Amino acid sequence: MPPGVQTLRTYRRSWLVKDLVAGVVLTTLLVPQGMAYAELAGLPAITGLYTSVMCLLAYAVAGPSRILVLGPDSSLGPMIAATILPLVASGGDSDRAIALASVLALMVGAITMLAGVGRLGFIADLISKPTMIGYMNGLALTILVGQLPKLFGFSVDADGLIGEVDALVRGLADGAAVPAAVGVGVGCIALVLLLQRLLPKVPAVLVMVVLAIGATVVFDLGEHGVKLVGRLPKGLPPFTVPDIRWDDLGPLFVGALGIALVSLADTISNATAFANRSGQEVRGNNEMIAIGAANAAAGLFQGFPVSTSGSRTAVAERAGAKTQLTGLVGVALILLMLVLLPGLFRNLPQPALAAVVITASLSLADLSGAGRLWRQRKAEFWLCMAAFLGVALLGVLPGIAVAVGLSILNVFRRAWWPYSAVLGRVAGLEGYHDVSSHPGAQRLPGLVLLRFDAPLFFANAKSFRDEVRGAVWEAVEPRCVVVAAEPVTDVDTTAADVLEELHEALRERGVELVFAELKDPVRRKIERYGLARTFGPEAFYPTVESAVEAFRERAGVEWSATPASPRGD
């Protein structure tokens, strides 16, 4: 049974008024943001309203979350533009741009639905938090710079952040800025930021839009060079099968993969955050299917890819939303506007839409998060900066590839060069501890107790071998190496060969190699590789304590302070 039908069957009458009120409040945000984010994606403003209507309808039926709000998103806008604009004719054919964006939405829908059916929700975890912070900061800067010309009342023809900055500076130096547009744009930004800080419950965007339209009428801004939105097409969203060329499919599919990844990450994180606050359970795979359905619905009605919106969901929640009826109220009001009042926003200045996008881009940036990474872990800060520069210098789509690649490489790096430690006994503490953290730890003469914090596989097997050799070299008259193997969750065939070579090399020096706390699945793999015969059953101990005690009794030694290195270092 679709989640929307299930919600309808359990709907409470006491929720109705709250959903209706929340729907009205939400619509005040859906309309201006929908138009602004459509233009951010390089599309006519009307497509943002078509997209909002269709994705809200689809999610109301298929979405498992009761209040999650979908729609055009500021983080997806530049990705959509980066995908479709290079394919649009130099003349800027808006019909072709709409068709390309619609196919892009259909592709994103197919990818996310297949991911949900295949239970591939983990894909959304491919972007780590540091790289996501860097990506979003780069995206925020890209959006900000891209909207400044519109804010100043002129347009530029440039590619890339550096090219856009250069064109913006040249335009300002040549006097292309329209003073009235600058005044409107800067004033709108200041008003939104001020209201959001001082009166957070007031719909700042709605207040700004109303005042901007009023200023257009009172001061006749159109006659002073300020571009206006103009009258929107009248009527319902038209069902359209997009018509594109076959050679467009490849570039669109590449863009769809990146957009789907960001959309999934957004959806899972927002769904989790709001579910935790309301006590609901997140069904990640169902969420992916639902967002896929929403994208597919938008793609069939001249829409473009969508994601969840944390800000709009928060507005709906604060307004008292209980179910997806809130979104359906928004749908009804937008459709009424399109049918009865298509000219309602004809006097809205374009700089005001730029202000909507710019204030949204500021909310994407997380400078404090980057600063926290610098203080807490320098390596992850540099990952963040690499992702930031990837977006800023290479572009939005290459930037997402850089972010994903860096996240994967960071995981691989940690497994390649994991932490390892020589262990000793510390007075007053149970177990065995890193002697580098506890210089006064006791050790058994002749025993090297080593922990390697990673599975053994082809990339780090030689690192493990070198760690063991180094620890043996540092020890005084070593006779046995005990590997505390509890963190070793796997051993592949390459690592098995290295272990066999290491065993032989140590035995030639009179040093025994044994393992403690090796997990049963890993032990079975070692037996399958034939290493059990090489080492013998006496080389495996159930606990570190039993391995240490066996050596102590066999060697007849007692605990002593950590001995000095034979090399004196």
PDB file of N, CA and C in Angstrom, residues 51-112:
ATOM      1  N   THR A  51       7.700  22.156 -11.513  1.00  0.00           N
ATOM      2  CA  THR A  51       8.464  21.147 -10.772  1.00  0.00           C
ATOM      3  C   THR A  51       7.942  21.004  -9.360  1.00  0.00           C
ATOM      4  N   SER A  52       7.691  22.117  -8.692  1.00  0.00           N
ATOM      5  CA  SER A  52       7.188  22.082  -7.312  1.00  0.00           C
ATOM      6  C   SER A  52       5.870  21.333  -7.230  1.00  0.00           C
ATOM      7  N   VAL A  53       4.968  21.617  -8.157  1.00  0.00           N
ATOM      8  CA  VAL A  53       3.649  20.977  -8.152  1.00  0.00           C
ATOM      9  C   VAL A  53       3.770  19.468  -8.300  1.00  0.00           C
ATOM     10  N   MET A  54       4.509  19.021  -9.308  1.00  0.00           N
ATOM     11  CA  MET A  54       4.539  17.594  -9.620  1.00  0.00           C
ATOM     12  C   MET A  54       5.311  16.775  -8.583  1.00  0.00           C
ATOM     13  N   CYS A  55       6.417  17.320  -8.068  1.00  0.00           N
ATOM     14  CA  CYS A  55       7.178  16.529  -7.089  1.00  0.00           C
ATOM     15  C   CYS A  55       6.431  16.440  -5.766  1.00  0.00           C
ATOM     16  N   LEU A  56       5.714  17.486  -5.386  1.00  0.00           N
ATOM     17  CA  LEU A  56       4.930  17.425  -4.154  1.00  0.00           C
ATOM     18  C   LEU A  56       3.775  16.433  -4.281  1.00  0.00           C
ATOM     19  N   LEU A  57       3.149  16.413  -5.461  1.00  0.00           N
ATOM     20  CA  LEU A  57       2.071  15.438  -5.692  1.00  0.00           C
ATOM     21  C   LEU A  57       2.593  14.004  -5.601  1.00  0.00           C
ATOM     22  N   ALA A  58       3.699  13.744  -6.276  1.00  0.00           N
ATOM     23  CA  ALA A  58       4.252  12.386  -6.300  1.00  0.00           C
ATOM     24  C   ALA A  58       4.703  11.952  -4.908  1.00  0.00           C
ATOM     25  N   TYR A  59       5.362  12.854  -4.188  1.00  0.00           N
ATOM     26  CA  TYR A  59       5.856  12.460  -2.864  1.00  0.00           C
ATOM     27  C   TYR A  59       4.715  12.282  -1.867  1.00  0.00           C
ATOM     28  N   ALA A  60       3.630  13.036  -2.051  1.00  0.00           N
ATOM     29  CA  ALA A  60       2.481  12.863  -1.165  1.00  0.00           C
ATOM     30  C   ALA A  60       1.915  11.445  -1.264  1.00  0.00           C
ATOM     31  N   VAL A  61       2.048  10.831  -2.444  1.00  0.00           N
ATOM     32  CA  VAL A  61       1.562   9.465  -2.640  1.00  0.00           C
ATOM     33  C   VAL A  61       2.601   8.438  -2.212  1.00  0.00           C
ATOM     34  N   ALA A  62       3.853   8.650  -2.605  1.00  0.00           N
ATOM     35  CA  ALA A  62       4.878   7.612  -2.424  1.00  0.00           C
ATOM     36  C   ALA A  62       5.813   7.843  -1.252  1.00  0.00           C
ATOM     37  N   GLY A  63       5.817   9.046  -0.691  1.00  0.00           N
ATOM     38  CA  GLY A  63       6.801   9.373   0.330  1.00  0.00           C
ATOM     39  C   GLY A  63       6.486   8.793   1.697  1.00  0.00           C
ATOM     40  N   PRO A  64       7.461   8.160   2.355  1.00  0.00           N
ATOM     41  CA  PRO A  64       7.219   7.594   3.685  1.00  0.00           C
ATOM     42  C   PRO A  64       7.246   8.625   4.806  1.00  0.00           C
ATOM     43  N   SER A  65       7.893   9.770   4.578  1.00  0.00           N
ATOM     44  CA  SER A  65       7.952  10.791   5.622  1.00  0.00           C
ATOM     45  C   SER A  65       6.683  11.629   5.614  1.00  0.00           C
ATOM     46  N   ARG A  66       6.200  11.958   6.806  1.00  0.00           N
ATOM     47  CA  ARG A  66       4.923  12.681   6.886  1.00  0.00           C
ATOM     48  C   ARG A  66       5.048  14.163   6.582  1.00  0.00           C
ATOM     49  N   ILE A  67       6.239  14.763   6.809  1.00  0.00           N
ATOM     50  CA  ILE A  67       6.315  16.216   6.609  1.00  0.00           C
ATOM     51  C   ILE A  67       7.469  16.642   5.719  1.00  0.00           C
ATOM     52  N   LEU A  68       8.268  15.727   5.207  1.00  0.00           N
ATOM     53  CA  LEU A  68       9.400  16.108   4.372  1.00  0.00           C
ATOM     54  C   LEU A  68       8.898  16.847   3.125  1.00  0.00           C
ATOM     55  N   VAL A  69       9.541  17.965   2.796  1.00  0.00           N
ATOM     56  CA  VAL A  69       9.128  18.787   1.652  1.00  0.00           C
ATOM     57  C   VAL A  69      10.178  18.681   0.555  1.00  0.00           C
ATOM     58  N   LEU A  70       9.727  18.345  -0.651  1.00  0.00           N
ATOM     59  CA  LEU A  70      10.603  18.257  -1.812  1.00  0.00           C
ATOM     60  C   LEU A  70      10.404  19.465  -2.708  1.00  0.00           C
ATOM     61  N   GLY A  71      11.381  19.681  -3.582  1.00  0.00           N
ATOM     62  CA  GLY A  71      11.229  20.760  -4.536  1.00  0.00           C
ATOM     63  C   GLY A  71      12.554  21.159  -5.150  1.00  0.00           C
ATOM     64  N   PRO A  72      12.552  22.195  -5.992  1.00  0.00           N
ATOM     65  CA  PRO A  72      13.800  22.726  -6.545  1.00  0.00           C
ATOM     66  C   PRO A  72      14.752  23.081  -5.414  1.00  0.00           C
ATOM     67  N   ASP A  73      16.040  22.852  -5.640  1.00  0.00           N
ATOM     68  CA  ASP A  73      17.001  23.006  -4.553  1.00  0.00           C
ATOM     69  C   ASP A  73      18.194  23.822  -5.019  1.00  0.00           C
ATOM     70  N   SER A  74      18.698  24.672  -4.137  1.00  0.00           N
ATOM     71  CA  SER A  74      19.820  25.538  -4.503  1.00  0.00           C
ATOM     72  C   SER A  74      21.093  24.748  -4.756  1.00  0.00           C
ATOM     73  N   SER A  75      21.269  23.611  -4.073  1.00  0.00           N
ATOM     74  CA  SER A  75      22.487  22.825  -4.274  1.00  0.00           C
ATOM     75  C   SER A  75      22.470  22.077  -5.602  1.00  0.00           C
ATOM     76  N   LEU A  76      21.272  21.786  -6.140  1.00  0.00           N
ATOM     77  CA  LEU A  76      21.177  21.087  -7.419  1.00  0.00           C
ATOM     78  C   LEU A  76      21.189  22.033  -8.610  1.00  0.00           C
ATOM     79  N   GLY A  77      20.765  23.280  -8.394  1.00  0.00           N
ATOM     80  CA  GLY A  77      20.669  24.230  -9.502  1.00  0.00           C
ATOM     81  C   GLY A  77      21.936  24.352 -10.327  1.00  0.00           C
ATOM     82  N   PRO A  78      23.086  24.609  -9.708  1.00  0.00           N
ATOM     83  CA  PRO A  78      24.315  24.716 -10.508  1.00  0.00           C
ATOM     84  C   PRO A  78      24.689  23.410 -11.210  1.00  0.00           C
ATOM     85  N   MET A  79      24.368  22.265 -10.601  1.00  0.00           N
ATOM     86  CA  MET A  79      24.669  20.984 -11.235  1.00  0.00           C
ATOM     87  C   MET A  79      23.806  20.782 -12.477  1.00  0.00           C
ATOM     88  N   ILE A  80      22.542  21.184 -12.380  1.00  0.00           N
ATOM     89  CA  ILE A  80      21.649  21.087 -13.536  1.00  0.00           C
ATOM     90  C   ILE A  80      22.149  21.999 -14.654  1.00  0.00           C
ATOM     91  N   ALA A  81      22.488  23.242 -14.281  1.00  0.00           N
ATOM     92  CA  ALA A  81      22.981  24.190 -15.288  1.00  0.00           C
ATOM     93  C   ALA A  81      24.262  23.690 -15.937  1.00  0.00           C
ATOM     94  N   ALA A  82      25.173  23.144 -15.118  1.00  0.00           N
ATOM     95  CA  ALA A  82      26.445  22.652 -15.657  1.00  0.00           C
ATOM     96  C   ALA A  82      26.237  21.480 -16.608  1.00  0.00           C
ATOM     97  N   THR A  83      25.139  20.750 -16.447  1.00  0.00           N
ATOM     98  CA  THR A  83      24.864  19.600 -17.308  1.00  0.00           C
ATOM     99  C   THR A  83      24.181  19.999 -18.608  1.00  0.00           C
ATOM    100  N   ILE A  84      23.171  20.867 -18.518  1.00  0.00           N
ATOM    101  CA  ILE A  84      22.349  21.134 -19.698  1.00  0.00           C
ATOM    102  C   ILE A  84      22.837  22.315 -20.538  1.00  0.00           C
ATOM    103  N   LEU A  85      23.410  23.337 -19.912  1.00  0.00           N
ATOM    104  CA  LEU A  85      23.748  24.537 -20.678  1.00  0.00           C
ATOM    105  C   LEU A  85      24.785  24.281 -21.762  1.00  0.00           C
ATOM    106  N   PRO A  86      25.815  23.430 -21.515  1.00  0.00           N
ATOM    107  CA  PRO A  86      26.739  23.150 -22.620  1.00  0.00           C
ATOM    108  C   PRO A  86      26.082  22.458 -23.810  1.00  0.00           C
ATOM    109  N   LEU A  87      24.913  21.833 -23.593  1.00  0.00           N
ATOM    110  CA  LEU A  87      24.226  21.125 -24.676  1.00  0.00           C
ATOM    111  C   LEU A  87      23.217  22.007 -25.402  1.00  0.00           C
ATOM    112  N   VAL A  88      22.906  23.152 -24.796  1.00  0.00           N
ATOM    113  CA  VAL A  88      21.926  24.051 -25.406  1.00  0.00           C
ATOM    114  C   VAL A  88      22.605  24.843 -26.517  1.00  0.00           C
ATOM    115  N   ALA A  89      21.872  25.116 -27.583  1.00  0.00           N
ATOM    116  CA  ALA A  89      22.420  25.877 -28.706  1.00  0.00           C
ATOM    117  C   ALA A  89      22.885  27.246 -28.232  1.00  0.00           C
ATOM    118  N   SER A  90      23.837  27.805 -28.958  1.00  0.00           N
ATOM    119  CA  SER A  90      24.422  29.093 -28.568  1.00  0.00           C
ATOM    120  C   SER A  90      23.377  30.198 -28.484  1.00  0.00           C
ATOM    121  N   GLY A  91      22.278  30.037 -29.179  1.00  0.00           N
ATOM    122  CA  GLY A  91      21.226  31.040 -29.125  1.00  0.00           C
ATOM    123  C   GLY A  91      20.417  31.004 -27.849  1.00  0.00           C
ATOM    124  N   GLY A  92      20.645  29.967 -27.008  1.00  0.00           N
ATOM    125  CA  GLY A  92      19.917  29.876 -25.745  1.00  0.00           C
ATOM    126  C   GLY A  92      18.487  29.430 -25.925  1.00  0.00           C
ATOM    127  N   ASP A  93      18.245  28.363 -26.663  1.00  0.00           N
ATOM    128  CA  ASP A  93      16.912  27.834 -26.926  1.00  0.00           C
ATOM    129  C   ASP A  93      16.302  27.318 -25.623  1.00  0.00           C
ATOM    130  N   SER A  94      15.311  28.033 -25.086  1.00  0.00           N
ATOM    131  CA  SER A  94      14.725  27.655 -23.790  1.00  0.00           C
ATOM    132  C   SER A  94      13.949  26.348 -23.894  1.00  0.00           C
ATOM    133  N   ASP A  95      13.309  26.090 -25.032  1.00  0.00           N
ATOM    134  CA  ASP A  95      12.569  24.832 -25.187  1.00  0.00           C
ATOM    135  C   ASP A  95      13.511  23.634 -25.123  1.00  0.00           C
ATOM    136  N   ARG A  96      14.664  23.768 -25.745  1.00  0.00           N
ATOM    137  CA  ARG A  96      15.640  22.671 -25.696  1.00  0.00           C
ATOM    138  C   ARG A  96      16.187  22.501 -24.279  1.00  0.00           C
ATOM    139  N   ALA A  97      16.421  23.622 -23.604  1.00  0.00           N
ATOM    140  CA  ALA A  97      16.907  23.550 -22.223  1.00  0.00           C
ATOM    141  C   ALA A  97      15.893  22.835 -21.336  1.00  0.00           C
ATOM    142  N   ILE A  98      14.619  23.124 -21.521  1.00  0.00           N
ATOM    143  CA  ILE A  98      13.572  22.472 -20.724  1.00  0.00           C
ATOM    144  C   ILE A  98      13.534  20.980 -21.017  1.00  0.00           C
ATOM    145  N   ALA A  99      13.635  20.615 -22.308  1.00  0.00           N
ATOM    146  CA  ALA A  99      13.616  19.191 -22.668  1.00  0.00           C
ATOM    147  C   ALA A  99      14.802  18.453 -22.054  1.00  0.00           C
ATOM    148  N   LEU A 100      15.980  19.061 -22.100  1.00  0.00           N
ATOM    149  CA  LEU A 100      17.164  18.431 -21.513  1.00  0.00           C
ATOM    150  C   LEU A 100      17.013  18.273 -20.009  1.00  0.00           C
ATOM    151  N   ALA A 101      16.502  19.313 -19.348  1.00  0.00           N
ATOM    152  CA  ALA A 101      16.311  19.237 -17.897  1.00  0.00           C
ATOM    153  C   ALA A 101      15.276  18.183 -17.534  1.00  0.00           C
ATOM    154  N   SER A 102      14.248  18.030 -18.364  1.00  0.00           N
ATOM    155  CA  SER A 102      13.217  17.023 -18.092  1.00  0.00           C
ATOM    156  C   SER A 102      13.786  15.614 -18.214  1.00  0.00           C
ATOM    157  N   VAL A 103      14.595  15.381 -19.251  1.00  0.00           N
ATOM    158  CA  VAL A 103      15.239  14.068 -19.384  1.00  0.00           C
ATOM    159  C   VAL A 103      16.192  13.830 -18.221  1.00  0.00           C
ATOM    160  N   LEU A 104      16.877  14.867 -17.790  1.00  0.00           N
ATOM    161  CA  LEU A 104      17.772  14.751 -16.635  1.00  0.00           C
ATOM    162  C   LEU A 104      16.988  14.324 -15.398  1.00  0.00           C
ATOM    163  N   ALA A 105      15.806  14.917 -15.198  1.00  0.00           N
ATOM    164  CA  ALA A 105      14.967  14.537 -14.058  1.00  0.00           C
ATOM    165  C   ALA A 105      14.512  13.087 -14.167  1.00  0.00           C
ATOM    166  N   LEU A 106      14.157  12.654 -15.375  1.00  0.00           N
ATOM    167  CA  LEU A 106      13.745  11.259 -15.570  1.00  0.00           C
ATOM    168  C   LEU A 106      14.905  10.305 -15.274  1.00  0.00           C
ATOM    169  N   MET A 107      16.112  10.677 -15.686  1.00  0.00           N
ATOM    170  CA  MET A 107      17.278   9.838 -15.392  1.00  0.00           C
ATOM    171  C   MET A 107      17.554   9.773 -13.898  1.00  0.00           C
ATOM    172  N   VAL A 108      17.504  10.920 -13.238  1.00  0.00           N
ATOM    173  CA  VAL A 108      17.715  10.943 -11.786  1.00  0.00           C
ATOM    174  C   VAL A 108      16.651  10.092 -11.095  1.00  0.00           C
ATOM    175  N   GLY A 109      15.403  10.198 -11.571  1.00  0.00           N
ATOM    176  CA  GLY A 109      14.332   9.387 -10.998  1.00  0.00           C
ATOM    177  C   GLY A 109      14.591   7.907 -11.163  1.00  0.00           C
ATOM    178  N   ALA A 110      15.029   7.508 -12.358  1.00  0.00           N
ATOM    179  CA  ALA A 110      15.306   6.087 -12.605  1.00  0.00           C
ATOM    180  C   ALA A 110      16.458   5.594 -11.729  1.00  0.00           C
ATOM    181  N   ILE A 111      17.518   6.394 -11.621  1.00  0.00           N
ATOM    182  CA  ILE A 111      18.681   5.997 -10.824  1.00  0.00           C
ATOM    183  C   ILE A 111      18.305   5.833  -9.352  1.00  0.00           C
ATOM    184  N   THR A 112      17.576   6.794  -8.810  1.00  0.00           N
ATOM    185  CA  THR A 112      17.242   6.729  -7.379  1.00  0.00           C
ATOM    186  C   THR A 112      16.234   5.622  -7.092  1.00  0.00           C
TER     187      THR A 112
END
